[in-house]
Amino acid sequence: MASRPRGAAEPDGERELLSAGDVARTIARMAHQVIEKTALGAESGEPPVLLGIPTRGTSLAGRLAERIAEFAGVAPPTGALDITLYRDDLRRKPTRPLASTQLPGTGIDDRVVILVDDVLFSGRTVRAALDALRDHGRPRSVQLAVLVDRGHREFPIRADYVGKNVPTSRSEEVLVLLSEVDGRDAVVLRGKGEGA
Amino acid sequence: MKHLLATDGLDPRLATAVLDTADELKKTLLGREVRKLPTLRGRTVVTLFYENSTRTRVSFEIAGKWMSADVINVSSGGSSVGKGESLRDTALTLAAAGADCVIIRHPASGAAHRLAGWLAESGTAVVNAGDGMHEHPTQALLDAATLRERLGTLSGRRVAIVGDVLHSRVARSNIHLLTALGAEVVLVAPPTLLPVGVSALPVTVSHELDAELAALDAVMMLRVQAERMHGGFFPSAREYSVAYGLSEQRLKMLPEHAVVLHPGPMLRGMEIASAVADAPSSAITEQVRNGVHVRMAVLYHLLAGEEEK
């Protein structure tokens, strides 16, 4: 473990990787990184557009935008991008309900778009998101922000902003819990998955 | 969902999931230049129509194409069906050729169920696009989608289905779906145009349209199916129109929020006055538009999910 190891094993082989406080600090750090990398503030032009991938990516995008507004004084537009219809593994999983796609009024043409998701794993979700984006417009550039990078990529995709790198085995499960959806903030590693 | 054959017995949760998917698809595609999603790429959808239909066939074809499926139209005129091939052999041919989904319209009630039985081994999905006087489930789903859009919810709403209930598969599918989703249904028709066994249906029956209007949230007008009538079901078109046509005066008797639906094709002036069909209460063109999204949602639920076996 890079930071404080949280060895105290919880029931069912669960281990807490990030506490609520860690999640808040991680998001704050990522907000600073976004400000730095996109040269926000000073004489910058338009702020980047934050597009969350439902469900937890949308909440994360909202929180990231709040922190950015707090630190840089510029509120980036946010939205949600549902990628279900673009997945290439639809036939291998049960039918998923669709979530909403909501693009900010400013649109995404010629803007810097930051895709926000909770966990980066195979990269298939991000690949689908890039396809979905292409149908909605032509961003100037696209960046990727994730709270947890757990490895096991199947595409040449890397994130521009990573909250925490977590080396995992494929049989493990990384759960990002957010108060908007799950009632509390935490990142949990569950040991005995049923195979990825 | 493996097939969509009827709304009778359709799980209300599944019906709601299809309607929610249709809503999301509508929002997703709204204002887009390129209305094409890669969702069903590589899947083959065949429309097999033994009866004429423009709006249903076109709507399924557009739905399939917008989701990148390969859509092939087979109609009874220009195919082996015209040479006398049986439905079973045609279906097995289509499945053997690789169809993932067969959408069937047939003049015989129950044809879609038979087809699903014959195709059970092949894993090909079957969608009933209207079988005789039995069911037309996607029409009922698009009606429900349109009513939900206009009224917010179906639960507790009172909907009248008016006209030729006897010959109407649209009416039958709507009775099952609307009641399953929590609406109250009242059938308004002359006794000659009501099916035998209507008392077993979860509906109330009335022969007086005027008496019902004030309490309705929606009126669903049906087409008088002259082609299925081989006897005198009512004295004259004029008399039918006076008793059961939706005139401008009747429109005024409806509550302001009430919605007027018609599955089309409309006989303007007989079932529905032209001015009523074009009034703001009328959702007839929205029905057609929602038809595409609802059929996309149906194809999504049938074809996008996990492969069984």
Coordinates of C-alpha atoms in Angstrom, one line a residue:
Chain A
M1 CA 0.0 0.0 0.0
A2 CA 1.4 3.3 -1.0
S3 CA -0.4 5.4 1.7
R4 CA -1.6 4.4 5.1
P5 CA -2.4 0.7 5.0
R6 CA -5.8 0.0 6.4
G7 CA -5.1 -3.5 7.5
A8 CA -8.1 -4.0 9.7
A9 CA -10.0 -6.5 7.8
E10 CA -13.8 -6.1 7.7
P11 CA -16.3 -8.9 7.5
D12 CA -16.7 -10.7 4.2
G13 CA -13.1 -10.1 3.3
E14 CA -13.7 -6.4 2.7
R15 CA -10.9 -3.9 3.2
E16 CA -11.4 -0.2 3.2
L17 CA -8.9 1.5 0.9
L18 CA -10.2 5.1 1.3
S19 CA -12.3 6.5 4.1
A20 CA -14.8 9.3 3.6
G21 CA -12.1 11.8 4.6
D22 CA -9.6 10.3 2.1
V23 CA -12.2 10.5 -0.7
A24 CA -12.8 14.2 0.0
R25 CA -9.0 14.9 0.1
T26 CA -8.5 12.9 -3.1
I27 CA -11.1 14.8 -5.0
A28 CA -9.6 18.1 -3.7
R29 CA -6.2 17.0 -5.0
M30 CA -7.6 16.0 -8.4
A31 CA -9.4 19.4 -8.6
H32 CA -6.0 21.2 -8.1
Q33 CA -4.4 18.9 -10.8
V34 CA -7.2 19.8 -13.3
I35 CA -6.7 23.5 -12.6
E36 CA -3.0 23.2 -13.1
K37 CA -3.2 21.0 -16.2
T38 CA -5.9 23.0 -18.0
A39 CA -4.3 26.3 -16.9
L40 CA -7.6 27.4 -15.4
G41 CA -8.0 30.8 -13.8
A42 CA -5.6 33.6 -14.8
E43 CA -6.1 34.4 -18.4
S44 CA -7.6 31.0 -19.5
G45 CA -10.4 30.9 -21.9
E46 CA -13.3 28.5 -21.3
P47 CA -13.1 26.0 -18.5
P48 CA -13.2 22.3 -19.3
V49 CA -16.5 20.5 -19.5
L50 CA -16.8 17.7 -16.9
L51 CA -18.8 14.7 -18.1
G52 CA -19.5 12.0 -15.6
I53 CA -20.2 8.4 -16.6
P54 CA -23.3 7.3 -14.7
T55 CA -24.0 6.6 -12.0
R56 CA -21.1 7.4 -9.7
G57 CA -19.0 9.2 -12.3
T58 CA -21.8 11.8 -12.5
S59 CA -21.7 12.4 -8.7
L60 CA -17.9 12.6 -8.9
A61 CA -18.0 15.1 -11.8
G62 CA -20.3 17.3 -9.7
R63 CA -18.0 17.2 -6.6
L64 CA -14.9 17.8 -8.7
A65 CA -16.6 20.8 -10.3
E66 CA -17.5 22.2 -6.9
R67 CA -13.9 22.0 -5.7
I68 CA -12.6 23.5 -8.9
A69 CA -15.1 26.4 -8.6
E70 CA -13.9 26.9 -5.0
F71 CA -10.2 26.8 -5.8
A72 CA -10.1 28.6 -9.2
G73 CA -13.2 30.8 -9.0
V74 CA -14.5 29.4 -12.3
A75 CA -17.3 26.9 -12.3
P76 CA -16.8 24.3 -15.1
P77 CA -20.0 23.1 -16.8
T78 CA -20.9 19.5 -16.0
G79 CA -23.0 16.8 -17.6
A80 CA -23.6 13.1 -17.8
L81 CA -22.7 10.7 -20.6
D82 CA -24.4 7.3 -20.6
I83 CA -22.4 4.8 -22.6
T84 CA -24.6 1.7 -22.3
L85 CA -25.7 1.8 -25.9
Y86 CA -22.1 2.0 -27.0
R87 CA -20.7 -1.0 -25.0
D88 CA -19.2 -3.9 -27.0
D89 CA -20.0 -6.4 -24.4
L90 CA -23.8 -5.9 -24.2
R91 CA -24.4 -9.5 -25.2
R92 CA -22.4 -10.9 -22.4
K93 CA -24.3 -9.2 -19.6
P94 CA -27.9 -8.9 -18.6
T95 CA -29.7 -6.0 -20.1
R96 CA -28.8 -2.8 -18.4
P97 CA -31.3 0.0 -17.8
L98 CA -30.2 3.1 -19.6
A99 CA -29.1 6.2 -17.6
S100 CA -29.5 9.8 -18.8
T101 CA -27.2 11.6 -21.0
Q102 CA -27.2 15.4 -20.2
L103 CA -24.8 17.6 -22.0
P104 CA -24.3 21.1 -20.6
G105 CA -25.9 24.0 -22.6
T106 CA -22.5 25.1 -23.8
G107 CA -22.1 21.9 -25.8
I108 CA -18.8 20.1 -26.2
D109 CA -17.7 21.3 -29.6
D110 CA -14.1 22.7 -29.4
R111 CA -14.1 22.4 -25.6
V112 CA -11.7 20.4 -23.4
V113 CA -13.8 17.6 -22.1
I114 CA -12.8 15.6 -19.0
L115 CA -14.5 12.3 -18.7
V116 CA -15.0 11.4 -15.0
D117 CA -15.6 7.8 -13.8
D118 CA -15.2 6.0 -10.5
V119 CA -13.0 3.0 -11.4
L120 CA -10.7 2.5 -14.4
F121 CA -10.4 -1.2 -15.2
S122 CA -10.4 -2.8 -18.7
G123 CA -10.8 0.5 -20.4
R124 CA -13.9 -0.7 -22.3
T125 CA -16.1 1.8 -20.7
V126 CA -13.8 4.7 -21.7
R127 CA -13.5 3.3 -25.2
A128 CA -17.4 3.3 -25.4
A129 CA -17.4 6.8 -23.9
L130 CA -15.1 8.1 -26.7
D131 CA -17.5 6.6 -29.3
A132 CA -20.4 8.2 -27.6
L133 CA -18.7 11.6 -27.5
R134 CA -18.0 11.4 -31.2
D135 CA -21.8 11.2 -31.8
H136 CA -22.4 14.3 -29.7
G137 CA -19.8 16.6 -31.1
R138 CA -16.1 17.3 -31.6
P139 CA -14.3 18.2 -28.5
R140 CA -10.9 20.0 -28.8
S141 CA -9.4 17.3 -26.6
V142 CA -10.6 14.7 -24.2
Q143 CA -9.0 13.9 -20.8
L144 CA -9.9 11.2 -18.3
A145 CA -10.2 11.5 -14.5
V146 CA -10.9 8.4 -12.3
L147 CA -11.0 8.0 -8.6
V148 CA -9.4 4.6 -8.6
D149 CA -7.2 2.9 -11.2
R150 CA -7.2 -0.8 -10.6
G151 CA -5.2 -2.0 -13.6
H152 CA -5.9 -4.9 -16.0
R153 CA -6.3 -2.7 -19.1
E154 CA -7.5 -4.3 -22.3
F155 CA -7.1 -1.2 -24.4
P156 CA -4.2 1.4 -24.6
I157 CA -6.0 3.8 -22.4
R158 CA -4.6 5.7 -19.4
A159 CA -6.1 8.3 -17.1
D160 CA -4.9 11.9 -16.9
Y161 CA -6.0 12.3 -13.3
V162 CA -5.9 9.3 -10.9
G163 CA -7.2 9.6 -7.3
K164 CA -5.5 6.4 -6.2
N165 CA -3.7 3.5 -7.9
V166 CA -4.8 0.2 -6.5
P167 CA -3.0 -3.0 -7.7
T168 CA -5.7 -5.7 -7.7
S169 CA -6.2 -9.2 -8.8
R170 CA -8.9 -9.9 -11.3
S171 CA -10.9 -11.9 -8.8
E172 CA -11.1 -8.9 -6.5
E173 CA -13.8 -6.2 -6.7
V174 CA -13.3 -2.5 -6.1
L175 CA -16.4 -0.7 -4.8
V176 CA -16.6 3.1 -4.8
L177 CA -19.3 4.2 -2.5
L178 CA -20.6 7.7 -2.7
S179 CA -23.1 9.3 -0.3
E180 CA -25.3 10.5 -3.2
V181 CA -25.9 6.8 -4.3
D182 CA -24.7 4.6 -1.4
G183 CA -25.3 6.7 1.7
R184 CA -21.6 7.0 2.6
D185 CA -18.2 7.8 1.1
A186 CA -15.6 5.1 0.9
V187 CA -13.6 2.9 -1.4
V188 CA -13.6 -0.8 -0.6
L189 CA -11.7 -3.8 -1.9
R190 CA -13.7 -7.0 -1.8
G191 CA -11.5 -10.0 -1.7
K192 CA -13.4 -13.0 -2.9
G193 CA -15.0 -12.0 -6.2
E194 CA -16.6 -14.6 -8.4
G195 CA -14.2 -13.9 -11.2
A196 CA -14.0 -10.6 -13.2
Chain B
M1 CA -37.2 -11.0 -22.3
K2 CA -37.0 -13.7 -24.9
H3 CA -40.0 -12.8 -27.1
L4 CA -42.6 -10.1 -27.1
L5 CA -45.8 -11.8 -28.1
A6 CA -48.6 -10.2 -26.0
T7 CA -49.2 -7.7 -23.3
D8 CA -51.4 -10.2 -21.6
G9 CA -49.3 -11.5 -18.8
L10 CA -46.4 -9.1 -19.5
D11 CA -44.7 -8.3 -16.2
P12 CA -45.5 -4.6 -15.4
R13 CA -41.9 -4.1 -14.2
L14 CA -40.6 -5.3 -17.5
A15 CA -43.2 -3.1 -19.3
T16 CA -42.0 -0.1 -17.2
A17 CA -38.4 -0.9 -18.0
V18 CA -39.2 -0.9 -21.7
L19 CA -41.0 2.5 -21.4
D20 CA -38.1 4.0 -19.3
T21 CA -35.6 2.8 -22.0
A22 CA -37.7 4.4 -24.7
D23 CA -37.7 7.7 -22.7
E24 CA -34.0 7.6 -22.4
L25 CA -33.5 6.7 -26.1
K26 CA -35.8 9.6 -27.0
K27 CA -33.8 12.0 -24.9
T28 CA -30.5 10.6 -26.2
L29 CA -31.5 11.0 -29.8
L30 CA -33.2 14.4 -29.5
G31 CA -31.6 17.1 -31.6
R32 CA -28.9 14.8 -32.9
E33 CA -27.6 15.1 -36.4
V34 CA -26.6 11.5 -36.6
R35 CA -29.4 9.3 -35.1
K36 CA -27.4 6.1 -35.2
L37 CA -26.2 4.0 -32.2
P38 CA -23.9 1.1 -32.5
T39 CA -25.9 -1.0 -29.9
L40 CA -27.1 -3.8 -32.2
R41 CA -24.3 -3.9 -34.7
G42 CA -24.0 -7.3 -36.3
R43 CA -27.5 -8.4 -35.3
T44 CA -30.0 -9.2 -38.0
V45 CA -33.7 -8.3 -37.8
V46 CA -36.3 -9.6 -40.2
T47 CA -39.7 -8.1 -40.6
L48 CA -42.1 -10.7 -41.9
F49 CA -45.4 -9.1 -43.0
Y50 CA -48.3 -11.1 -44.2
E51 CA -50.6 -8.1 -44.0
N52 CA -50.1 -4.6 -45.3
S53 CA -48.8 -2.0 -42.9
T54 CA -46.9 1.1 -43.4
R55 CA -46.4 2.7 -40.0
T56 CA -45.6 -0.5 -38.1
R57 CA -43.2 -1.9 -40.6
V58 CA -41.4 1.4 -41.2
S59 CA -41.2 2.1 -37.5
F60 CA -39.6 -1.2 -36.8
E61 CA -37.3 -0.8 -39.7
I62 CA -36.1 2.7 -38.6
A63 CA -35.8 1.4 -35.0
G64 CA -33.5 -1.4 -36.1
K65 CA -31.5 0.8 -38.4
W66 CA -31.0 3.5 -35.8
M67 CA -29.4 0.8 -33.6
S68 CA -27.2 -0.4 -36.4
A69 CA -28.9 -3.8 -36.8
D70 CA -29.2 -5.2 -40.3
V71 CA -32.9 -5.0 -41.2
I72 CA -34.4 -7.1 -43.9
N73 CA -38.0 -6.8 -45.0
V74 CA -40.0 -9.8 -46.2
S75 CA -43.5 -9.3 -47.4
S76 CA -45.9 -11.9 -48.5
G77 CA -46.1 -10.5 -52.1
G78 CA -42.6 -10.7 -53.3
S79 CA -41.3 -13.9 -51.6
S80 CA -41.8 -17.6 -51.4
V81 CA -44.8 -17.0 -49.2
G82 CA -46.5 -16.0 -52.4
K83 CA -45.6 -19.4 -53.8
G84 CA -47.4 -21.1 -51.0
E85 CA -44.6 -21.8 -48.5
S86 CA -45.9 -22.5 -45.0
L87 CA -45.2 -20.1 -42.2
R88 CA -43.2 -22.7 -40.4
D89 CA -40.9 -23.3 -43.3
T90 CA -40.5 -19.6 -44.0
A91 CA -39.6 -19.1 -40.3
L92 CA -37.1 -22.0 -40.2
T93 CA -35.5 -20.6 -43.3
L94 CA -35.1 -17.2 -41.8
A95 CA -33.7 -18.6 -38.6
A96 CA -31.3 -20.9 -40.5
A97 CA -30.1 -17.9 -42.5
G98 CA -29.1 -16.2 -39.3
A99 CA -32.0 -13.9 -38.2
D100 CA -31.6 -12.9 -34.6
C101 CA -35.2 -11.5 -34.5
V102 CA -38.3 -12.0 -36.6
I103 CA -41.0 -9.4 -36.4
I104 CA -44.2 -10.9 -37.6
R105 CA -47.5 -9.4 -38.8
H106 CA -50.1 -12.0 -39.6
P107 CA -53.9 -12.1 -40.3
A108 CA -54.3 -15.2 -38.1
S109 CA -54.6 -14.8 -34.3
G110 CA -51.9 -16.7 -32.5
A111 CA -49.5 -16.8 -35.5
A112 CA -46.7 -15.1 -33.4
H113 CA -47.1 -17.7 -30.6
R114 CA -46.8 -20.6 -33.1
L115 CA -43.7 -19.0 -34.7
A116 CA -42.1 -18.6 -31.3
G117 CA -42.7 -22.3 -30.6
W118 CA -41.1 -23.3 -33.9
L119 CA -38.1 -21.1 -33.3
A120 CA -37.6 -22.1 -29.7
E121 CA -34.6 -24.2 -30.6
S122 CA -32.9 -21.6 -32.8
G123 CA -32.8 -18.8 -30.1
T124 CA -34.4 -16.4 -32.6
A125 CA -36.5 -13.8 -30.8
V126 CA -40.0 -13.2 -32.0
V127 CA -41.9 -9.9 -31.9
N128 CA -45.7 -9.9 -32.5
A129 CA -46.4 -6.9 -34.8
G130 CA -50.1 -7.7 -34.9
D131 CA -51.8 -11.1 -35.2
G132 CA -55.3 -11.2 -36.4
M133 CA -57.8 -10.0 -33.8
H134 CA -55.5 -11.0 -30.9
E135 CA -52.7 -8.6 -29.9
H136 CA -50.4 -5.8 -31.0
P137 CA -48.1 -5.3 -28.0
T138 CA -45.8 -2.7 -29.4
Q139 CA -48.7 -0.5 -30.3
A140 CA -50.0 -0.7 -26.7
L141 CA -46.5 0.1 -25.4
L142 CA -46.2 3.2 -27.6
D143 CA -49.7 4.3 -26.5
A144 CA -48.6 3.9 -22.9
A145 CA -45.4 5.8 -23.6
T146 CA -47.4 8.6 -25.1
L147 CA -49.9 8.7 -22.2
R148 CA -47.1 8.7 -19.7
E149 CA -45.4 11.6 -21.5
R150 CA -48.6 13.7 -21.5
L151 CA -50.1 12.7 -18.2
G152 CA -47.0 11.9 -16.1
T153 CA -48.3 8.6 -14.8
L154 CA -50.8 6.0 -15.8
S155 CA -51.6 4.9 -12.2
G156 CA -55.2 5.9 -11.4
R157 CA -55.9 7.5 -14.8
R158 CA -59.2 6.7 -16.6
V159 CA -58.9 5.8 -20.2
A160 CA -61.7 5.1 -22.6
I161 CA -61.2 2.8 -25.6
V162 CA -63.9 3.7 -28.1
G163 CA -65.3 1.9 -31.2
D164 CA -64.6 -1.4 -32.8
V165 CA -63.3 -3.3 -29.8
L166 CA -64.4 -6.6 -31.2
H167 CA -61.9 -6.6 -34.2
S168 CA -59.2 -4.6 -32.5
R169 CA -56.0 -6.2 -31.4
V170 CA -54.8 -2.7 -30.4
A171 CA -57.7 -2.6 -27.9
R172 CA -56.9 -6.0 -26.5
S173 CA -53.2 -5.2 -26.0
N174 CA -54.1 -1.9 -24.4
I175 CA -56.6 -3.3 -22.0
H176 CA -54.0 -5.7 -20.6
L177 CA -51.1 -3.2 -20.5
L178 CA -53.0 -0.1 -19.2
T179 CA -54.6 -2.1 -16.4
A180 CA -51.3 -3.7 -15.5
L181 CA -49.8 -0.3 -15.2
G182 CA -52.6 0.9 -12.9
A183 CA -55.0 2.7 -15.2
E184 CA -58.8 2.2 -15.3
V185 CA -60.1 1.2 -18.7
V186 CA -63.7 1.8 -19.9
L187 CA -64.8 0.3 -23.2
V188 CA -67.3 2.4 -25.1
A189 CA -68.8 0.6 -28.1
P190 CA -72.1 -0.6 -29.5
P191 CA -73.0 -4.1 -28.1
T192 CA -72.3 -5.6 -31.5
L193 CA -68.7 -4.5 -31.5
L194 CA -67.8 -5.9 -28.1
P195 CA -66.1 -9.3 -27.8
V196 CA -67.8 -12.3 -26.3
G197 CA -66.5 -12.7 -22.7
V198 CA -66.0 -9.0 -22.2
S199 CA -67.2 -9.4 -18.6
A200 CA -64.0 -11.4 -17.9
L201 CA -61.8 -8.5 -18.8
P202 CA -60.7 -6.0 -16.1
V203 CA -62.7 -3.2 -17.6
T204 CA -66.0 -1.5 -17.3
V205 CA -68.3 -1.2 -20.4
S206 CA -70.5 1.6 -21.5
H207 CA -72.6 2.3 -24.6
E208 CA -72.9 6.0 -24.1
L209 CA -69.8 8.0 -25.0
D210 CA -71.3 11.3 -23.9
A211 CA -71.8 10.0 -20.3
E212 CA -68.2 9.1 -20.0
L213 CA -66.3 12.1 -21.4
A214 CA -66.2 14.4 -18.3
A215 CA -64.4 11.8 -16.2
L216 CA -61.7 10.8 -18.7
D217 CA -58.0 11.4 -18.7
A218 CA -57.6 9.9 -22.2
V219 CA -59.7 8.8 -25.1
M220 CA -58.3 6.1 -27.4
M221 CA -60.3 6.0 -30.7
L222 CA -60.2 2.8 -32.7
R223 CA -60.4 2.3 -36.4
V224 CA -63.6 0.8 -37.7
Q225 CA -62.2 -2.3 -39.4
A226 CA -64.5 -2.6 -42.4
E227 CA -62.2 -5.3 -43.9
R228 CA -62.9 -7.6 -41.0
M229 CA -66.7 -7.0 -41.0
H230 CA -68.7 -9.5 -42.9
G231 CA -72.1 -8.5 -41.6
G232 CA -74.1 -5.6 -40.3
F233 CA -72.4 -4.5 -37.1
F234 CA -74.1 -1.1 -37.1
P235 CA -76.9 0.5 -39.2
S236 CA -74.7 3.0 -41.1
A237 CA -71.5 4.9 -41.0
R238 CA -73.4 8.1 -40.3
E239 CA -75.2 6.6 -37.3
Y240 CA -71.9 5.2 -36.0
S241 CA -70.3 8.5 -36.3
V242 CA -73.1 10.3 -34.5
A243 CA -73.1 7.8 -31.6
Y244 CA -69.3 7.1 -31.3
G245 CA -67.4 9.6 -33.4
L246 CA -65.2 12.1 -31.5
S247 CA -66.6 15.4 -32.7
E248 CA -65.6 18.9 -31.8
Q249 CA -68.5 19.1 -29.4
R250 CA -67.4 16.0 -27.6
L251 CA -63.8 17.3 -27.4
K252 CA -65.2 20.2 -25.4
M253 CA -66.8 17.9 -22.9
L254 CA -63.5 16.3 -22.1
P255 CA -61.4 17.7 -19.2
E256 CA -58.7 20.1 -20.5
H257 CA -55.8 17.8 -19.8
A258 CA -57.3 14.9 -21.5
V259 CA -55.4 13.2 -24.4
V260 CA -56.8 11.9 -27.6
L261 CA -55.1 8.9 -29.2
H262 CA -55.7 7.0 -32.4
P263 CA -53.6 4.1 -33.6
G264 CA -54.1 5.0 -37.2
P265 CA -54.9 4.9 -40.0
M266 CA -57.7 7.3 -39.2
L267 CA -61.0 7.6 -41.0
R268 CA -61.3 11.4 -40.6
G269 CA -64.9 12.5 -40.3
M270 CA -66.2 9.1 -39.3
E271 CA -64.4 8.0 -36.1
I272 CA -62.8 11.3 -35.4
A273 CA -63.5 14.8 -36.7
S274 CA -60.6 16.3 -38.7
A275 CA -60.4 19.3 -36.4
V276 CA -60.1 17.0 -33.3
A277 CA -57.3 14.9 -34.9
D278 CA -55.3 18.2 -35.4
A279 CA -56.2 19.8 -32.0
P280 CA -53.6 20.3 -29.3
S281 CA -55.2 17.5 -27.2
S282 CA -54.4 15.0 -30.0
A283 CA -51.2 13.1 -29.5
I284 CA -51.6 11.1 -32.8
T285 CA -48.3 12.2 -34.4
E286 CA -46.5 11.8 -31.1
Q287 CA -47.7 8.2 -31.1
V288 CA -46.0 7.6 -34.3
R289 CA -42.8 9.3 -33.1
N290 CA -42.8 7.4 -29.9
G291 CA -43.4 4.2 -31.9
V292 CA -39.8 4.3 -33.1
H293 CA -38.3 4.8 -29.7
V294 CA -40.5 2.1 -28.1
R295 CA -39.6 -0.4 -30.8
M296 CA -35.9 0.5 -30.3
A297 CA -36.4 -0.2 -26.6
V298 CA -38.1 -3.5 -27.4
L299 CA -35.2 -4.6 -29.7
Y300 CA -32.7 -3.5 -27.1
H301 CA -34.3 -5.6 -24.4
L302 CA -34.6 -8.6 -26.7
L303 CA -31.3 -8.5 -28.4
A304 CA -28.8 -6.5 -26.3
G305 CA -28.8 -8.6 -23.2
E306 CA -27.1 -11.8 -22.2
E307 CA -27.3 -14.7 -24.5
E308 CA -29.1 -17.5 -22.9
K309 CA -27.6 -21.0 -23.0

